[in-house]
Amino acid sequence: MYQIDFQKPIAVHFIGIGGISMSGLAEVLLARGFKVSGSDSAVTPLTEHLEQNGAAVCRGQRASNITDDIDLVVYTAAVHPDNPEYAEAVRRGLPILSRAELLGQMMKNYQDAVAISGTHGKTTTTSMVTEILLAADADPTISVGGILHSIGGNIRIGNSGCFVTEACEYTNSFHSFFPTIEVILNIREDHLDFFKDLDEIRESFHTFAKLLPEDGMLIINGDIPDYQKLTGGLSCPVVTFALENGEADYRAADISYDEAGHASFDVLFRGTKIAHIALEVPGEHNVANALAAVAVAKALHVPDEAIERGLDGYTGTERRFETKGVLGGVTVVDDYAHHPDEIRATLLTAKKLKKKKIWCVFQPHTYTRTKALLSQFADALSLADEVVLAKIYPARETDTLGISSADLAVELEKLGKKAHYFESFDEIENFLLENCVPGELLITMGAGDVVKIGENLLGL
């Protein structure tokens, strides 16, 4: 594999530079004096920010974007060999790295490299760790999979030896990492266009855990079924956190919720109180995320007082139960949930708000996930009072499975829940305007562009 010397800047081209992770990596290289170029399908705030910092960004992907001065090409998992830029780089014999391989090489430059993994909760937990480290004046470098207002985006370039990043299991990309501290938040069925089943996913996480050096640390959710099988054979220390497992190292006690569903609780380490936390994000799942963040902070020797200051009042990142506004007395919230577990957690959180009715506008994400987890999606969505379904957001896929949101509507009807399915966002917006009434909660939900529905209604 091609190895970058980060002390000798070169010209790097990113295929898909506008992605939330790719844009962050590009910004890190720009800060280190590299010449950066890239391409993407659309102009976004992320690509505009990169251009303002000196990157050359092309709209659209074509072979001519691979120019003679490029030394290295970086691509995402969504890029296939027939991509014109990828194919041209191969024809020219240029070195090529995946996004994960580049990120892994970056991690080698830091004394403390924290990789936060799990089927869900990565962005929130990474953001919580960020807030704690900022409160401790630790000056970390951060790569987060969302927009975090306290760092002004998705990347923060620090000058210390601490680097924190999300670690995604899709295509086993996190196997290319070199972490010193890992977090495993949870493991559930997902990305079944790549993984065969849950057992294969668990094995992928086990392989990830085995990347840790002897002087590293694994922080794992003790509520994961048979989590000891994931930690077997590790040479490094293992620390657990949990909501249910009474033997976990880090636990929450005396949890209470305000009328907005925000949790306050004591953090116990092996039975001794070390902090009291009051979050400004709702839901029990965020208590678990906070426990993981505390465990990371303690592994990095952050004082308890800074942990409390970092997490007290934590308000989250964009698209994580984000209140977008109020329209005619209807509160409009947006959430990134696109897995049944995430949907269930979000809707259970919504119920704590005691609104007259919960409307959930859900946009399924990828055909394979929808087909594989169809009944689980229906079961989770049935927690809403009213379900409105948009067309499946294909992301990297094409429809070869004969699955649609209409099939999800049928599954919901089997559970006695009427679902409204519309082909276009315009139809959904008109339906909502006609049917939502003051005092109700409207949640747009999914990992695609469903957020536009709420924003259009609010005129944002």
Coordinates of C-alpha atoms in Angstrom, one line a residue, residues 15 34 117 147 164 179 220 280 321 438:
I15 CA -13.2 11.4 -5.8
F34 CA -0.9 19.5 0.7
S117 CA -17.6 2.5 16.2
I147 CA -22.1 19.2 11.7
V164 CA -10.8 11.3 17.5
P179 CA -6.4 3.2 16.9
I220 CA -17.4 -1.7 24.9
E280 CA -29.8 18.9 26.5
F321 CA -33.5 15.0 17.0
P438 CA -51.4 22.6 16.5

